[in-house]
Every structure is written in C-alpha cells, then in structure tokens.
Short mmCIF file of C-alpha atoms and ligand atoms in Angstrom, two decimals:
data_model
loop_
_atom_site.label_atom_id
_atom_site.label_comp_id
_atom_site.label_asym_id
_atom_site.label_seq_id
_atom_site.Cartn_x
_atom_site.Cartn_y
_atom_site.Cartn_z
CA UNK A 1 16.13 -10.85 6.84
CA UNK A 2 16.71 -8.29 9.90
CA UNK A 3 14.17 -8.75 12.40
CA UNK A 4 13.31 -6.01 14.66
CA UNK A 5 13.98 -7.50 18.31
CA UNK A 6 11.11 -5.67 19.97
CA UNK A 7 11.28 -5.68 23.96
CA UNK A 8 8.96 -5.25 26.57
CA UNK A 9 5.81 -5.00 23.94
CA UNK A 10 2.51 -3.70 25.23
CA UNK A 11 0.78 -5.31 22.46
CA UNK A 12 -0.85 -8.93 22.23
CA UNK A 13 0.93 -9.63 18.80
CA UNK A 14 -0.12 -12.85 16.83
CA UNK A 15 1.57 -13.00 13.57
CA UNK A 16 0.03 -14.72 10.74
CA UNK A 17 3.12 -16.19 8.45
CA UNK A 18 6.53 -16.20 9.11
CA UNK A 19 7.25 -13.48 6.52
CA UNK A 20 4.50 -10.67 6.68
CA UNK A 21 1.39 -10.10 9.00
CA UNK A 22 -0.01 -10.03 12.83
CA UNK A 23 -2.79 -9.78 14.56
CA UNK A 24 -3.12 -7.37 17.61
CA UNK A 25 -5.15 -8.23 20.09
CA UNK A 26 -6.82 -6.54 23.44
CA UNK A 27 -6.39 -2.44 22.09
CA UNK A 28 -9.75 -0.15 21.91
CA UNK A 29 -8.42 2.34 18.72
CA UNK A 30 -11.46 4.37 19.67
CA UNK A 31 -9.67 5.84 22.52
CA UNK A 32 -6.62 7.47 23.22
CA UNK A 33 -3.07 5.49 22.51
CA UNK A 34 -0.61 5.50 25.19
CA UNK A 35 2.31 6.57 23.80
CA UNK A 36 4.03 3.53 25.19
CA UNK A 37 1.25 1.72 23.09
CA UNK A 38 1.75 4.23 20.14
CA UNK A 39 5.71 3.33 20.27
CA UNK A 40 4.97 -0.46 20.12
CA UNK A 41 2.43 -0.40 17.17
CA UNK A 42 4.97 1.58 14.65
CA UNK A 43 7.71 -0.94 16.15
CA UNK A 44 5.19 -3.55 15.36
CA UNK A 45 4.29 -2.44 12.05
CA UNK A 46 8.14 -2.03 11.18
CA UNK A 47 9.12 -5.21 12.03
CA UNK A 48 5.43 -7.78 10.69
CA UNK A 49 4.58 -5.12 7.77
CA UNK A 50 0.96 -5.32 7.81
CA UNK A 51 -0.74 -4.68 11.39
CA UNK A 52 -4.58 -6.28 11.89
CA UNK A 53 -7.43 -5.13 14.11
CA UNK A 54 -10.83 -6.89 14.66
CA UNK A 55 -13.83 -5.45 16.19
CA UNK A 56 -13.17 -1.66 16.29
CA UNK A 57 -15.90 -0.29 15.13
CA UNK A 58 -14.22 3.52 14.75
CA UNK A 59 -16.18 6.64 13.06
CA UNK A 60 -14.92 8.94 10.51
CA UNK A 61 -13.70 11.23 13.17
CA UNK A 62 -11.98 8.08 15.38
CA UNK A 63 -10.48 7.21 12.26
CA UNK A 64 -8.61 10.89 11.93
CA UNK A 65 -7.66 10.80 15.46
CA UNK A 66 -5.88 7.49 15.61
CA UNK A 67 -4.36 7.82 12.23
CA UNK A 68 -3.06 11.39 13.59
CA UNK A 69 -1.28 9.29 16.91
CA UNK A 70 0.66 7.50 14.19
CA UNK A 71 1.87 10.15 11.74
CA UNK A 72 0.40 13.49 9.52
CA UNK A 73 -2.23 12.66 7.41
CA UNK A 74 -2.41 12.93 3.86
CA UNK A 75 -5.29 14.65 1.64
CA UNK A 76 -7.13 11.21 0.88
CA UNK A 77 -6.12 10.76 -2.40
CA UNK A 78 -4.19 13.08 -5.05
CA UNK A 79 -6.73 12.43 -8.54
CA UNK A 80 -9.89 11.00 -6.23
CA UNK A 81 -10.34 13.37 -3.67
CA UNK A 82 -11.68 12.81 -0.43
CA UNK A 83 -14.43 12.41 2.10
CA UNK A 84 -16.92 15.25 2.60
CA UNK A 85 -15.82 16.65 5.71
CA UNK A 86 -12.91 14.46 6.14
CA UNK A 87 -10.07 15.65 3.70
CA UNK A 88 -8.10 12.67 5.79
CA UNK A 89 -10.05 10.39 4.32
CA UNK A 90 -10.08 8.52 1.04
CA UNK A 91 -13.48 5.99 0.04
CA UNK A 92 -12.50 2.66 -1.14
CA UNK A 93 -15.93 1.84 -2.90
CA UNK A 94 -16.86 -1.12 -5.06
CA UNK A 95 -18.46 1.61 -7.38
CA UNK A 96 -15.07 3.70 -7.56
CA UNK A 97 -14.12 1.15 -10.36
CA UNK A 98 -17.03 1.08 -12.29
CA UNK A 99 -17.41 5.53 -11.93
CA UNK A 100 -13.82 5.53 -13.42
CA UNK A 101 -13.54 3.16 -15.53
CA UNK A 102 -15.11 1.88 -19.70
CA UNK A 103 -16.14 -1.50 -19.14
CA UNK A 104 -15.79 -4.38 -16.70
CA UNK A 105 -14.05 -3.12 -13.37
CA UNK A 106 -12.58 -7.02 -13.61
CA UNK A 107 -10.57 -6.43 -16.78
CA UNK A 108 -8.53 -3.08 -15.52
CA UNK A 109 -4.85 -3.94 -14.73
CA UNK A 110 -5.23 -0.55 -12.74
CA UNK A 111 -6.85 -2.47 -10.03
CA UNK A 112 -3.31 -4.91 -9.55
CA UNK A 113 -0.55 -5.36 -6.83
CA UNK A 114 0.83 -1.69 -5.53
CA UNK A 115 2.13 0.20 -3.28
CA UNK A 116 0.26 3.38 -2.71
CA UNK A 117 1.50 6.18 -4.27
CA UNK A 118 5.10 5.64 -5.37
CA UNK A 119 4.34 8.44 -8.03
CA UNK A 120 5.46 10.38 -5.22
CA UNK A 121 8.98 10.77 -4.11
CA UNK A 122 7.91 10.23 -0.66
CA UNK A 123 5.32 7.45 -0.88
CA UNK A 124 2.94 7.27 2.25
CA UNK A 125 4.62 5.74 5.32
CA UNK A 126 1.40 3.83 5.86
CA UNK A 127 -1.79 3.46 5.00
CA UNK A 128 -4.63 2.42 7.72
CA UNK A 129 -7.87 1.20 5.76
CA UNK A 130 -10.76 0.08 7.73
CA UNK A 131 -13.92 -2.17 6.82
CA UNK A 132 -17.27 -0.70 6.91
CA UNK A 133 -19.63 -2.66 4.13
CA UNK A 134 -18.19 -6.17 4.20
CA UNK A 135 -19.35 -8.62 2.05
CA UNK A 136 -20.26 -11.72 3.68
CA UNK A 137 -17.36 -14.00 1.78
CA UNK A 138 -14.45 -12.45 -1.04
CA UNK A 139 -13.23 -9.33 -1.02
CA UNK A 140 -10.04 -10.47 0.98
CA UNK A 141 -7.10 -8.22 0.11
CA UNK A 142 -3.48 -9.72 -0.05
CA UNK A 143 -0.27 -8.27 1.28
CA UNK A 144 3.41 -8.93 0.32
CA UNK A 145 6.64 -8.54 2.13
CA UNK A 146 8.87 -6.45 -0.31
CA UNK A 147 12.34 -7.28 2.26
CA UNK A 148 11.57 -10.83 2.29
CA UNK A 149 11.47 -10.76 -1.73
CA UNK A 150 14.83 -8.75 -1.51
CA UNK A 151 16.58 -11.68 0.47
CA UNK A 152 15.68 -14.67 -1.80
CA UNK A 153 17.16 -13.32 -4.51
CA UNK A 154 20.65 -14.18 -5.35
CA UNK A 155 23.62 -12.13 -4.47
CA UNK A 156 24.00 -11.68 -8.03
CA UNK A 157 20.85 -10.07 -9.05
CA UNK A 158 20.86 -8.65 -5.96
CA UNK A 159 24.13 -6.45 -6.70
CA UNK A 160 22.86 -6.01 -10.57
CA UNK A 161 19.76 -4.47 -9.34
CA UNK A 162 21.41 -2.19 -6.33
CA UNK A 163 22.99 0.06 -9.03
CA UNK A 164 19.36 0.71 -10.87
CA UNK A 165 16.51 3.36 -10.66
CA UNK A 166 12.86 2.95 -11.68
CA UNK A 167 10.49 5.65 -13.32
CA UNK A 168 7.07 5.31 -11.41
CA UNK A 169 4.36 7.26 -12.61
CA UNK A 170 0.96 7.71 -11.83
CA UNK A 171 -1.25 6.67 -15.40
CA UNK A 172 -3.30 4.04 -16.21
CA UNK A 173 -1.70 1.28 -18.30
CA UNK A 174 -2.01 0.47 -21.88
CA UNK A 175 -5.11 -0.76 -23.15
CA UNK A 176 -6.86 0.66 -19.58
CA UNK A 177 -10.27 2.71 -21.02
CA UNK A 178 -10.36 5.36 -18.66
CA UNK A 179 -13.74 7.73 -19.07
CA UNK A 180 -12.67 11.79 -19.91
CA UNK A 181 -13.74 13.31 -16.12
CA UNK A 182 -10.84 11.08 -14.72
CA UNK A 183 -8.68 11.21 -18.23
CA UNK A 184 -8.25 14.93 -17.25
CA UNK A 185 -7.83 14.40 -13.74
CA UNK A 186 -5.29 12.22 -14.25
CA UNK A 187 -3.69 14.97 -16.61
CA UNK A 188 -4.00 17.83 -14.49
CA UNK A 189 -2.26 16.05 -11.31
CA UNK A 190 0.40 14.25 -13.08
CA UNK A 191 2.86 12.54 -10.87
CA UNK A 192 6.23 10.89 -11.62
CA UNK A 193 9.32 9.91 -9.37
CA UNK A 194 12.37 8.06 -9.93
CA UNK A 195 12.88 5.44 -7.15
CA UNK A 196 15.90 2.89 -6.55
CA UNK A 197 14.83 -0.43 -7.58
CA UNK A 198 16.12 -1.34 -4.15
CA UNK A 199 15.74 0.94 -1.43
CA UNK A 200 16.07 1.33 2.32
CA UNK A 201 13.77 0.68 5.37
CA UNK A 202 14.33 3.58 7.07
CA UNK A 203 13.88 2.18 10.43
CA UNK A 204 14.92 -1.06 10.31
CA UNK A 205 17.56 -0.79 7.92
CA UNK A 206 16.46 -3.38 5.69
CA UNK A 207 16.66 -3.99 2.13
CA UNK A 208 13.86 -3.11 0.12
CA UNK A 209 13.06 -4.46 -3.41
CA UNK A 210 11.11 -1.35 -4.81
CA UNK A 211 8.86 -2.82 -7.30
CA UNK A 212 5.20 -1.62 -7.42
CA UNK A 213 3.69 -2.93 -10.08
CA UNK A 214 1.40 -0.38 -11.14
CA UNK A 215 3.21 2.78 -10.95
CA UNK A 216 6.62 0.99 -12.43
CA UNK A 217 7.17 1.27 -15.81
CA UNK A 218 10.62 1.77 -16.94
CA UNK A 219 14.03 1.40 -15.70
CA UNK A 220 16.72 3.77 -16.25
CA UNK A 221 19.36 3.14 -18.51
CA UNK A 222 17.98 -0.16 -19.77
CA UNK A 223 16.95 -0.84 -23.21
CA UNK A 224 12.80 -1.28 -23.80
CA UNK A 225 13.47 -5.29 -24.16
CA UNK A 226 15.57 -5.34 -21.02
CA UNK A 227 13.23 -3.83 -19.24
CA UNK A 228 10.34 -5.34 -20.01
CA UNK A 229 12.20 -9.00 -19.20
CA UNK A 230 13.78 -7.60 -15.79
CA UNK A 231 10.12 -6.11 -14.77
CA UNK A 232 8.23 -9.15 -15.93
CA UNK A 233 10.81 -11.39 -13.44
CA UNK A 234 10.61 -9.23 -10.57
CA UNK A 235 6.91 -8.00 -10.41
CA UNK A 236 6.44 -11.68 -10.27
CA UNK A 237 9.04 -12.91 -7.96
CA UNK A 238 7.83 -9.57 -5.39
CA UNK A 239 4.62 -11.62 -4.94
CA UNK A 240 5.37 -14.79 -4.85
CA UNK A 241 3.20 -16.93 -2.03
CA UNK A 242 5.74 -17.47 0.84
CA UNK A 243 6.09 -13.73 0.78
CA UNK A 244 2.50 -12.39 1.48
CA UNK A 245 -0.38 -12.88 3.76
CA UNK A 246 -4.36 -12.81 2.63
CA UNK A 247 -6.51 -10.94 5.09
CA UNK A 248 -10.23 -11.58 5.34
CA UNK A 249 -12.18 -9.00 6.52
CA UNK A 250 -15.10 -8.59 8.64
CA UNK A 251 -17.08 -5.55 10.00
CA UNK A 252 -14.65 -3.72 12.36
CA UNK A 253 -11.65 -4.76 10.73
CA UNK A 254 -9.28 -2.20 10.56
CA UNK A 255 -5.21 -3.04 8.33
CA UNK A 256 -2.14 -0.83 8.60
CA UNK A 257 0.32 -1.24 6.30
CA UNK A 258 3.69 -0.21 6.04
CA UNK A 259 3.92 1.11 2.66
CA UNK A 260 7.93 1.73 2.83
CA UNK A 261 8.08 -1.91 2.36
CA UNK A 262 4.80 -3.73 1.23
CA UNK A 263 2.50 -4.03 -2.04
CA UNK A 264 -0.80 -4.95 -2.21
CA UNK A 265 -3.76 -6.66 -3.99
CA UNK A 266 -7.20 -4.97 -3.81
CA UNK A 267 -9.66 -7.82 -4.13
CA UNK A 268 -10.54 -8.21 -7.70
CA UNK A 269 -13.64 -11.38 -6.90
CA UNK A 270 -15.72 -8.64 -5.96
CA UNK A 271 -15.78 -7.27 -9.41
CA UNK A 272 -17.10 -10.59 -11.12
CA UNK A 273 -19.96 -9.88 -12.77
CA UNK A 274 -21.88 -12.38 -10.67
CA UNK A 275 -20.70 -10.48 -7.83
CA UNK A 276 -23.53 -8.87 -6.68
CA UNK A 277 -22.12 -7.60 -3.09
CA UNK A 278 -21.17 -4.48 -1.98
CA UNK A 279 -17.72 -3.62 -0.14
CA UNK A 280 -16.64 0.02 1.42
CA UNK A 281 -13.84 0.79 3.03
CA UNK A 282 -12.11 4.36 4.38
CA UNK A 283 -8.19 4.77 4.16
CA UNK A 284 -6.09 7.22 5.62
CA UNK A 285 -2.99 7.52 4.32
CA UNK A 286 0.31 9.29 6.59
CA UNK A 287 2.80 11.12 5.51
CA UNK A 288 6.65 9.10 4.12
CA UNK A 289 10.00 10.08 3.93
CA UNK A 290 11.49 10.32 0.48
CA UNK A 291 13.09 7.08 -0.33
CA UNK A 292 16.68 6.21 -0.89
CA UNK A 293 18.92 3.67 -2.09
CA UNK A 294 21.74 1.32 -0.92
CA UNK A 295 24.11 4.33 -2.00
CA UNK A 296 22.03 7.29 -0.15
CA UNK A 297 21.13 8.88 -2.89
CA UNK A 298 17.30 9.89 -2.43
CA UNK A 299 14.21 9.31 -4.96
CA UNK A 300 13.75 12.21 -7.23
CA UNK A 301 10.46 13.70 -7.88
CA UNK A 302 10.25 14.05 -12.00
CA UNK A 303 6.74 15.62 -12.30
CA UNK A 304 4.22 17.16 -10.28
CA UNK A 305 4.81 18.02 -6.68
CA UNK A 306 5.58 15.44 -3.56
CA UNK A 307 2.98 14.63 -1.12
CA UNK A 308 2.61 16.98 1.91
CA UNK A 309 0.66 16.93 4.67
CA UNK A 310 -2.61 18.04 5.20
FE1 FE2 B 401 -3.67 0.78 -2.44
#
C-alpha cells in the first residue's frame, strides 16, 4: 500500500492499527484552523482514513464552521433531511431506526457496512460525525480500510475486477419493511450511480476496492449467479479484521472519515432489545469528486441528480 510520507506535521498523530485509524491529539476544533493545521488534517485523513478527536465539545454552529475549513457541506442527508436550522447537519438518532423502519431496528440489513452515499456519482469526500448522547458502554462504530483490502488480493482478481463497474443504488434491501412516509421518500429521491469496482484515491493515488455493501447490488455485465458469488466474496473480504479499526466513543468525540476510501459499521448492540440506552450523534457530510477507475473513465450517475453543495 502507498503511504502518504507526510512532513513537517503540525498534528500530534497516534494511529491506532497499522492499516486504518489515528488519534489527534492537542487541537481545540472549536476555534479557528490554521491553514497549516487545516493542510495537515486532510493530509492526515488521506493517508490513516479515519481521523479521531476526544474532548471537543463543539455546538451545532462549531460543527458547520469546522466542517466548512475542510470542504462544502452537503444538505445533511438526501431522503432524511436535516437539522432545524442547520441544513449542514444530519441527526444520527437511536430512534431514526425504529421511525423508519416495521419491526426490530436489529433485524434491518439497511443498518450494515457502507460508505455514505455511493448512490451518488460523487460520494461525500468525508463525513465528520460527532458524539453528543453516548451511551455509557456499546455503540462503538467500526471502520475499514477499502486500499488495504485492494492490496491483499491477488494480482489475479485484482486485474479481473479492474475491468468491472458496479450499480449502487440507494433502496432498502429485500425483505427490509420499510413504513409508507419513508417508502415514498425513498421513491421520490431515487438515486443510482455506476461506480468502478475499483477506483482511484484521488490524492494519494491509491487503489480503491469500491465495494459498499449497502448501496451495491449488481455488477455490470455479469450474470445474476456471478454476481451474487463475486459480491458475497468481496463484501466479505472488504471487512475483514486486519483491515478496520473499532472506535469507542465518549462525550466529545468527534470521527472524520474519508469516504473516498472507507466503509463503515453503525453500531447495531444498541438496537438489542435489552438495550435500553440512548445514542445521538450529528454528521456533516462534504462535498466528493466523482469517482473514477484504473482506466479514467468517471462514475456515471444513472438516476436522480449528483450531490451538490449546499
Ligand atoms: Fe454512514
């Protein structure tokens, strides 16, 4: 894997594995970002994949104005709307599930590995969630390095799947019992794009094995069975342990991901039904390139409309 030689860093970076994940250390996000310090984050973020804060205890409108030092903003989220006031801002409730959602949050696939948005042609360059209502053990969320699952593979597969092109789409899965207010939601702001399987960090350069497995459904040019074997294999290699990190939260913790190159696992503890603690979180979410693949060609938007800035 290419590692991003960073030099003269005006961070205190502590990473967490040897694949994916570091803490930094001594910053105040409340205030103002150098933009030496602004520089070294993205570089930072580019080169661990997942960025983690503790103790910064930000407000909605901190929140806007650090996430606006790193990139453009985009509306919270495209089917589940936003903060009042804060169109930056998406609420990651424990009761989201359960408002959406027939049954027990706990059984919805919906709720699985990801990375955000990759309905879109331009998926979110990252996404910066931070911890308000913390419960006081679970609710950890896991990370995993999509460029480190490119380079185990062989040279074989890795070739086979260079030439392919995945159909991401934004719909709950089979068997998912979604209630009518979000059935039509989901109807009226349909999203599909058609993403390399393995695409390009745009900074780094890097090789990117494209697989979210909640938005990726088909792969083009492949027969049903085909696909279904090739998807099973790689949505489980993409997570495989020595790839990701766990982080567990606490009040003030603040993750930024790089979604160009990450999934990740929402906790799913915190939905047992013996789970009687709350958890809320607020994301921001910044504007991404549109993807593309080892050959250049770019990710094509299929239905609905790309995200935009705010
Ligand atoms: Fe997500």
């Amino acid at each position: 894997m290419i590692k991003r030689n960073i030099k003269k860093i005006s961070l205190d970076v502590a990473p967490l594995t040897l694949h994916i994940g570091a803490e930094i250390k001594n910053i105040d996000l409340r205030k103002p970002l150098s933009d030496q310090h602004v520089e070294d984050i993205k570089a930072t973020l580019a080169k661990w994949k997942v960025l983690f804060f503790r103790d910064q205890f930000l407000d909605h409108d901190q929140h806007v104005a650090f996430s606006h030092q790193l990139g453009n903003p985009t509306p919270g989220h495209p089917i589940y709307g936003a903060s009042k006031g804060y169109p930056e801002i998406y609420t990651v409730s424990k009761t989201r599930m359960t408002d959406r959602f027939e049954g027990e949050p706990i059984n919805h696939p919906w709720n699985w590995w990801h990375t955000d948005l990759t309905c879109a042609k331009n998926p979110p360059y990252a996404s910066i969630l931070r911890a308000d209502v913390v419960p006081p053990y679970g609710g950890d969320t896991q990370f995993t390095n999509l460029c480190a699952a490119y380079d185990a593979l062989s040279p074989g597969m890795q070739s086979f799947l260079k030439g392919l092109r995945g159909i991401h789409h934004k719909a709950p899965q089979d068997g998912v019992n979604v209630k009518k207010i979000y059935k039509d939601k989901n109807k009226q702001t349909r999203m599909v794009s058609e993403h390399p399987l393995v695409r390009v960090h745009p900074e780094t350069t890097e090789k990117v094995l494209f697989v979210s497995p909640n938005f990726l459904h088909d792969i083009v040019g492949l027969t049903p069975t085909e696909t279904k074997a090739i998807l099973e294999f790689l949505k489980a290699h993409a997570v495989r342990p020595e790839f990701t990190v766990r982080f567990q939260w606490k009040p003030g913790s603040i993750a930024i991901w790089d979604n160009r190159a990450t999934c990740h696992l929402p906790p799913r503890d915190i939905y047992m039904p013996d789970c009687k603690f709350e958890r809320c979180f607020y994301r921001t979410t910044l504007m991404g390139p549109t993807a593309y693949g080892t050959d250049g060609q770019e990710s094509r938007q299929l239905e609905g409309k790309p995200l935009s800035p705010i």
